[in-house]
CSV table of C-alpha atoms and ligand atoms in Angstrom, one decimal:
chain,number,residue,atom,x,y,z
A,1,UNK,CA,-79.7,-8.4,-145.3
A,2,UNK,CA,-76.8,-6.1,-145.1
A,3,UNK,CA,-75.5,-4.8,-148.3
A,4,UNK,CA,-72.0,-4.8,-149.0
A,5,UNK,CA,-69.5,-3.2,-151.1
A,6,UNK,CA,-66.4,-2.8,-152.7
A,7,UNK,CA,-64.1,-0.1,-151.6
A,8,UNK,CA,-60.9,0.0,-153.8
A,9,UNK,CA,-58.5,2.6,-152.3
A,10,UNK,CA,-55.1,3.6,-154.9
A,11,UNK,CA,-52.2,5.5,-155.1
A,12,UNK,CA,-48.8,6.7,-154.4
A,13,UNK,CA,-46.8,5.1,-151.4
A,14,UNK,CA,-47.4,6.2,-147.7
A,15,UNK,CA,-50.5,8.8,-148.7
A,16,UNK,CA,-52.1,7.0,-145.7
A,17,UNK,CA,-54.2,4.8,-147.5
A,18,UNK,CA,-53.8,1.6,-145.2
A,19,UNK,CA,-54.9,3.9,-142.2
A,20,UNK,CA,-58.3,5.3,-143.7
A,21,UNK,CA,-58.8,1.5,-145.1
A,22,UNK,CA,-58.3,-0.1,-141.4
A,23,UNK,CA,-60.6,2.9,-140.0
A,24,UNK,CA,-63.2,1.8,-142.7
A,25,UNK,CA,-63.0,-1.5,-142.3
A,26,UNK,CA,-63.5,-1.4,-138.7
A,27,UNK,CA,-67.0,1.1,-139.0
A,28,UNK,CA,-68.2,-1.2,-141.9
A,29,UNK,CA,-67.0,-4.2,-140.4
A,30,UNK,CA,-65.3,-5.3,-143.8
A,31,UNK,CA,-62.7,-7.0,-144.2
A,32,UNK,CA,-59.4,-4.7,-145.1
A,33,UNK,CA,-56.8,-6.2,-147.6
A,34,UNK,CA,-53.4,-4.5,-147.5
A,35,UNK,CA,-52.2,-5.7,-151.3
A,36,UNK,CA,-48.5,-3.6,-150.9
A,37,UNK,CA,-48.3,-6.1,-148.0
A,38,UNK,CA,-48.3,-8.8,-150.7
A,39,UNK,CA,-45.7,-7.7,-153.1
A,40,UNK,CA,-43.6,-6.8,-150.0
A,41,UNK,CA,-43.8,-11.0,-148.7
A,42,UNK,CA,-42.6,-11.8,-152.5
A,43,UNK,CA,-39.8,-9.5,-152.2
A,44,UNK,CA,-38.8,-10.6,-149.0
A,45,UNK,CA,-38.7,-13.9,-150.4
A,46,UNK,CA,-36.8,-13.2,-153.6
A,47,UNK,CA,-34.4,-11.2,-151.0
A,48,UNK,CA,-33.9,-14.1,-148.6
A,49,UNK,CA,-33.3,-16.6,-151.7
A,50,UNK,CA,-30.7,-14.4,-153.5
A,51,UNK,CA,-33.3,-13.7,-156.6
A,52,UNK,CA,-33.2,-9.9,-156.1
A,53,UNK,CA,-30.4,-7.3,-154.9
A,54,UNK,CA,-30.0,-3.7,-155.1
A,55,UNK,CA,-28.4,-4.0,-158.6
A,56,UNK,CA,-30.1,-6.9,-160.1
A,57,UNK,CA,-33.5,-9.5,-160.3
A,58,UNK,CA,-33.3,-13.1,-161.3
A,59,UNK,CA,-36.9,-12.7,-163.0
A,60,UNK,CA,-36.4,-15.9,-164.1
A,61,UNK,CA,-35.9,-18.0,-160.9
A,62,UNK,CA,-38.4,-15.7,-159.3
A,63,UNK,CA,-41.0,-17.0,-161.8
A,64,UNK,CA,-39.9,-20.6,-161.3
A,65,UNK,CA,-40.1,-20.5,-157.7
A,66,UNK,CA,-43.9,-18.5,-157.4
A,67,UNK,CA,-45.6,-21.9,-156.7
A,68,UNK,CA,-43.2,-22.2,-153.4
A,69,UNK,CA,-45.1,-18.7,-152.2
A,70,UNK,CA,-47.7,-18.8,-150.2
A,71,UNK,CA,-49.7,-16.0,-148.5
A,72,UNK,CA,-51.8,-15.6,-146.0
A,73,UNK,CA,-53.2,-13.0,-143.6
A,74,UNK,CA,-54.0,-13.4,-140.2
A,75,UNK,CA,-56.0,-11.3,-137.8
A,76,UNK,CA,-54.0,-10.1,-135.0
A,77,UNK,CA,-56.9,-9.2,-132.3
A,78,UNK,CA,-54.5,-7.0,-130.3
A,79,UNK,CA,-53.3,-4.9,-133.4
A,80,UNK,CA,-56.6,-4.6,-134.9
A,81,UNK,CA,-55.6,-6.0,-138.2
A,82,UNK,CA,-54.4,-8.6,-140.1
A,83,UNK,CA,-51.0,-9.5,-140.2
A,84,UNK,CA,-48.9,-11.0,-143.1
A,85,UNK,CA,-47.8,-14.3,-143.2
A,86,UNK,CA,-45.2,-15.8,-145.8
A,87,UNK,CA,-45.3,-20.0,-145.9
A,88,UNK,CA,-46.5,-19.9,-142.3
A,89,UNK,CA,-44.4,-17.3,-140.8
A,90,UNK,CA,-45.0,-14.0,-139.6
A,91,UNK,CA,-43.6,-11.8,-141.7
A,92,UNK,CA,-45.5,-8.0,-140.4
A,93,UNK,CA,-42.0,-6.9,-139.7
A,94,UNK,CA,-39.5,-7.5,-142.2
A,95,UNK,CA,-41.5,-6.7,-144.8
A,96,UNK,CA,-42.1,-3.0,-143.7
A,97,UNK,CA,-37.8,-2.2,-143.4
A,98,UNK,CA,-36.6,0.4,-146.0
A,99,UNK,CA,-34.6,-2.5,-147.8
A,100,UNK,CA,-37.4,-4.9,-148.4
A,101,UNK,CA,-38.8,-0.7,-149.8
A,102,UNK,CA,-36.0,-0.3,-152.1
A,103,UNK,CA,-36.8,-3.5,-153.9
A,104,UNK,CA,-40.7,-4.0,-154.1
A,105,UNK,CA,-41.4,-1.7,-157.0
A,106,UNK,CA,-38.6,-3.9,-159.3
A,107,UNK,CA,-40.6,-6.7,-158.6
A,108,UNK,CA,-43.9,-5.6,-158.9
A,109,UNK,CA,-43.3,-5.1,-161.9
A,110,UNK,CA,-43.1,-8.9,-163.0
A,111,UNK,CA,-46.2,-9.6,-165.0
A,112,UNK,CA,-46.2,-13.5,-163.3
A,113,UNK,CA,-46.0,-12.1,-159.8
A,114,UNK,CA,-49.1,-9.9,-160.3
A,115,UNK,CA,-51.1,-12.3,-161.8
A,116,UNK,CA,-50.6,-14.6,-159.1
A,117,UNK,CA,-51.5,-11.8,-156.6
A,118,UNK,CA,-54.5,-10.0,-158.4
A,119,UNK,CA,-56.3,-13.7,-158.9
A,120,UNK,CA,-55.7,-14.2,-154.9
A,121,UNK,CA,-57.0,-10.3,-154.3
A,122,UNK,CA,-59.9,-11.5,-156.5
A,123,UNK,CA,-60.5,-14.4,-154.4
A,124,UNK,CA,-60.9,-12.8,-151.4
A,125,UNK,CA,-63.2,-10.1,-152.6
A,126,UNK,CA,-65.3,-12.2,-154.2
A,127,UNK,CA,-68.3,-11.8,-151.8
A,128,UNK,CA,-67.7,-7.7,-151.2
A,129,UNK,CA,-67.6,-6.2,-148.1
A,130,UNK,CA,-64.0,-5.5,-149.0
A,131,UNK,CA,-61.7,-2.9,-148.4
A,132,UNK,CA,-58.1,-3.4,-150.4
A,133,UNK,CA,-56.0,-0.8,-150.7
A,134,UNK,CA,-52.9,-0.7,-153.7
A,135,UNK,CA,-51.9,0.4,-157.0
A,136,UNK,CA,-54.2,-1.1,-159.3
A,137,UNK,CA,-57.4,-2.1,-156.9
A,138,UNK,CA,-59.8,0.0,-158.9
A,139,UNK,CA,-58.0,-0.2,-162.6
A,140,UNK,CA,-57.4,-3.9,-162.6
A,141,UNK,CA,-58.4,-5.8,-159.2
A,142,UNK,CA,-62.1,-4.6,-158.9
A,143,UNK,CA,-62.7,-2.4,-161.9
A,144,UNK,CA,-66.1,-2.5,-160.9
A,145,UNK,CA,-65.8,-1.5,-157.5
A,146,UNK,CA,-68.8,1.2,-156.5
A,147,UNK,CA,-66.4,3.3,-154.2
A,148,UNK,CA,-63.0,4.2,-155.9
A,149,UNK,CA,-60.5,6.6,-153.9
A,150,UNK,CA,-57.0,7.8,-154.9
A,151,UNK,CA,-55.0,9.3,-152.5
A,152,UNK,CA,-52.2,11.5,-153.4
A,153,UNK,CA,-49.8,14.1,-151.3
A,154,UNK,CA,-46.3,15.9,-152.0
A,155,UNK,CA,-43.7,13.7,-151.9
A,156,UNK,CA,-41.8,16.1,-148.9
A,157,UNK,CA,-44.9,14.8,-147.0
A,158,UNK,CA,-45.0,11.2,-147.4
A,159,UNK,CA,-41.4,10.5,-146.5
A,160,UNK,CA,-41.8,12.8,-143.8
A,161,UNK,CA,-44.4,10.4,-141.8
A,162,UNK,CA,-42.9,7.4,-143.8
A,163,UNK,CA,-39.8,8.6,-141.6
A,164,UNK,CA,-41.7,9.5,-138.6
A,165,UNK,CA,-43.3,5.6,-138.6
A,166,UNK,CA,-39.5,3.8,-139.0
A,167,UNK,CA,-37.9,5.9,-136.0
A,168,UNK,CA,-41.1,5.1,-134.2
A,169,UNK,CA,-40.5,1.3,-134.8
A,170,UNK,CA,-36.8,2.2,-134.0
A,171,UNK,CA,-35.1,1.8,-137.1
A,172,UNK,CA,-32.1,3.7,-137.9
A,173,UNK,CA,-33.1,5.5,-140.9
A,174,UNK,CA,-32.0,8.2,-143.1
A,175,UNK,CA,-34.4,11.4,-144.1
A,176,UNK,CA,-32.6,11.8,-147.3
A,177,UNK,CA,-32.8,8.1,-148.0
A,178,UNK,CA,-36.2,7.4,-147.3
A,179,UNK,CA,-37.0,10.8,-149.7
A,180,UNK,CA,-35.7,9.0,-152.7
A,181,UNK,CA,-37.0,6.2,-151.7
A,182,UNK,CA,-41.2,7.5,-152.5
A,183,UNK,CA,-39.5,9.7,-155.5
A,184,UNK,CA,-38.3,6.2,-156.8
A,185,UNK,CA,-41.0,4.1,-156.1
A,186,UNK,CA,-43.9,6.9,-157.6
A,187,UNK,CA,-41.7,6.7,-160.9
A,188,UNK,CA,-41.3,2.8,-160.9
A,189,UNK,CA,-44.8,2.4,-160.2
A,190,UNK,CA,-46.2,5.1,-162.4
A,191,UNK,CA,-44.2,3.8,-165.4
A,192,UNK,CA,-44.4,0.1,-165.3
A,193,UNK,CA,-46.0,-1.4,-168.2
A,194,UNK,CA,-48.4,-4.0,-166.7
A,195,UNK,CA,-50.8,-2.5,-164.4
A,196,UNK,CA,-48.9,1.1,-164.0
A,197,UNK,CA,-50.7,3.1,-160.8
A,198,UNK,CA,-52.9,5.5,-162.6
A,199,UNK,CA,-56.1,7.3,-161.4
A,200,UNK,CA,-59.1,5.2,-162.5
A,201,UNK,CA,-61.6,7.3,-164.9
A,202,UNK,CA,-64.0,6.9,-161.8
A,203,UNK,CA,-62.2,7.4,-158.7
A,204,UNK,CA,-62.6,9.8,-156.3
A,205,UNK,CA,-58.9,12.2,-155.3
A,206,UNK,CA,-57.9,13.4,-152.3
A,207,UNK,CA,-55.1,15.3,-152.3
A,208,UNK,CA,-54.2,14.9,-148.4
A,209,UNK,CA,-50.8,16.5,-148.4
A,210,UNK,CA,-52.7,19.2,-145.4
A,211,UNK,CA,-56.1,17.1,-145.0
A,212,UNK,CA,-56.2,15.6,-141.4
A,213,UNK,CA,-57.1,12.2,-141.1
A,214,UNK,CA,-60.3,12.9,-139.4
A,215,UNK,CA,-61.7,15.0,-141.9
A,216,UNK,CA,-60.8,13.0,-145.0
A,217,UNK,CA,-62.2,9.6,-143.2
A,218,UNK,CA,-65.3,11.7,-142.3
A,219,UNK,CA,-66.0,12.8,-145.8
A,220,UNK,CA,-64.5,9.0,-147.4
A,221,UNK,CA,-67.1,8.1,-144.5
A,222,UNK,CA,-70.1,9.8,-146.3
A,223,UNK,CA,-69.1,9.4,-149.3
A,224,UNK,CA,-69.7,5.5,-148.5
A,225,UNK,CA,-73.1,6.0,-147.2
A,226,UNK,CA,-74.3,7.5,-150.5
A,227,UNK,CA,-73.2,4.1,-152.4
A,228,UNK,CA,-74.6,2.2,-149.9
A,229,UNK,CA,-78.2,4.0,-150.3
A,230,UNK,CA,-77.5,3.7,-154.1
A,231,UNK,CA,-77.3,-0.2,-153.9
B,301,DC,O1,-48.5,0.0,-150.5
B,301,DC,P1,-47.0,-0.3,-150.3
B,301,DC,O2,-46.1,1.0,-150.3
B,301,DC,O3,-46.7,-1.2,-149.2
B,301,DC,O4,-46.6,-1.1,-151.6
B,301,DC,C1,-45.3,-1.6,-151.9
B,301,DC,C2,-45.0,-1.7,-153.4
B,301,DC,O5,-45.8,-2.7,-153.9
B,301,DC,C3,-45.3,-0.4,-154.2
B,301,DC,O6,-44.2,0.4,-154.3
B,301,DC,C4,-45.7,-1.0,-155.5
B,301,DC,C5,-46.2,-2.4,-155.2
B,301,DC,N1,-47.7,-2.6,-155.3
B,301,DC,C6,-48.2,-2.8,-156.6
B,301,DC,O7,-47.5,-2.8,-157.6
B,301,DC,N2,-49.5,-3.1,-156.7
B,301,DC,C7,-50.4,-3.1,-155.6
B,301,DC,N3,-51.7,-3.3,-155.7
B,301,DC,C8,-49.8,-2.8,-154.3
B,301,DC,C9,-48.5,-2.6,-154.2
């Protein structure tokens, strides 16, 4: 039988943890959970039912209204991944613009809204052979995950291909904008009290603020084959 694992991948916003999570899944043939994607389909929702704004959060109404979220993810055979849907619709898009951004971290910060998440993340890791990538995958998710990886890089560098990927989609963005935008989010996250995005005592850092993707996925790459001869 094959063995499986857990791979739980951390860290600060746009450190390109979704790409070396999609090129792992893919080698292992695992399946690759995107859990920002999931408090991003909340937030749209909260957005397109007036519960959140730039200057305030109905926390209340939000929480009333969790059971009318639902979530899936759907493999898109073309893309190579799988794309998230909100109560049946696609919502890949909308939930990557710089607005839906600017008010994910307010509401992953609502205790109710990550318990409902983390018991779905659970659910579909249950059997391993899971790569999920987040804030909290190795500290609260999986905290018994073999492989634990936290990826960090300047902030200069992060909004710089955070920008790169919005003008490629062919969003009208702003550099400055998009700069605050990782600065707030890394504090917001960092801070929160339920769940904040810290290093596990156990995970592994790459600091890949001038590490090519190649050479980190080579070395993530080995460092998987050395759990897998362990298990
Ligand atoms: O990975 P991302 O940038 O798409 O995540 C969007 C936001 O969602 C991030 O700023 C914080 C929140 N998040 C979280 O709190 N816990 C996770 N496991 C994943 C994301």
């Amino acid at each position: 039988m094959n063995k499986k694992i857990t791979i739980a991948i951390d860290g600060f916003s746009s450190t390109g943890k979704s790409t070396i999570a999609k090129l792992l899944a893919k080698k292992y043939n695992y399946i690759y959970v995107d859990t920002g994607a999931m408090y991003r389909a909340v937030s749209l929702f909260a957005k397109q039912n007036g519960l959140v704004g730039a200057d305030f959060l109905d926390h209340k109404k939000l929480i009333a209204n969790l059971f009318n979220i639902s979530l899936s993810f759907q493999y898109n055979s073309k893309l190579g991944f799988a794309e998230m849907f909100l109560n049946g619709q696609n919502v890949e898009k909308e939930i990557r613009t710089l607005e839906v951004s600017q008010l994910v971290s307010k509401v992953a910060t609502i205790s109710e809204v990550r318990k409902k998440l983390v018991a779905e993340q659970q659910q579909m890791g249950e059997s391993g052979g899971i790569v999920m990538d987040g804030r909290d995958i190795g500290t609260v998710v999986f905290p018994n995950a073999e492989l634990k990886l936290f990826m960090t890089a300047s902030a200069d560098k992060r909004a710089t291909r955070r920008y790169k990927e919005l003008m490629d989609r062919g969003d009208d963005v702003n550099f400055d904008a998009i700069l605050f935008n990782v600065q707030e989010r890394d504090q917001i996250d960092s801070t929160r009290e339920d769940s904040p995005l810290v290093k596990a005592d156990d995970a592994i850092e790459f600091d890949n603020s001038d590490m090519g993707i190649e050479e980190q996925f080579e070395r993530i790459c080995s460092l998987v084959e050395q759990k897998l001869s362990e298990i």
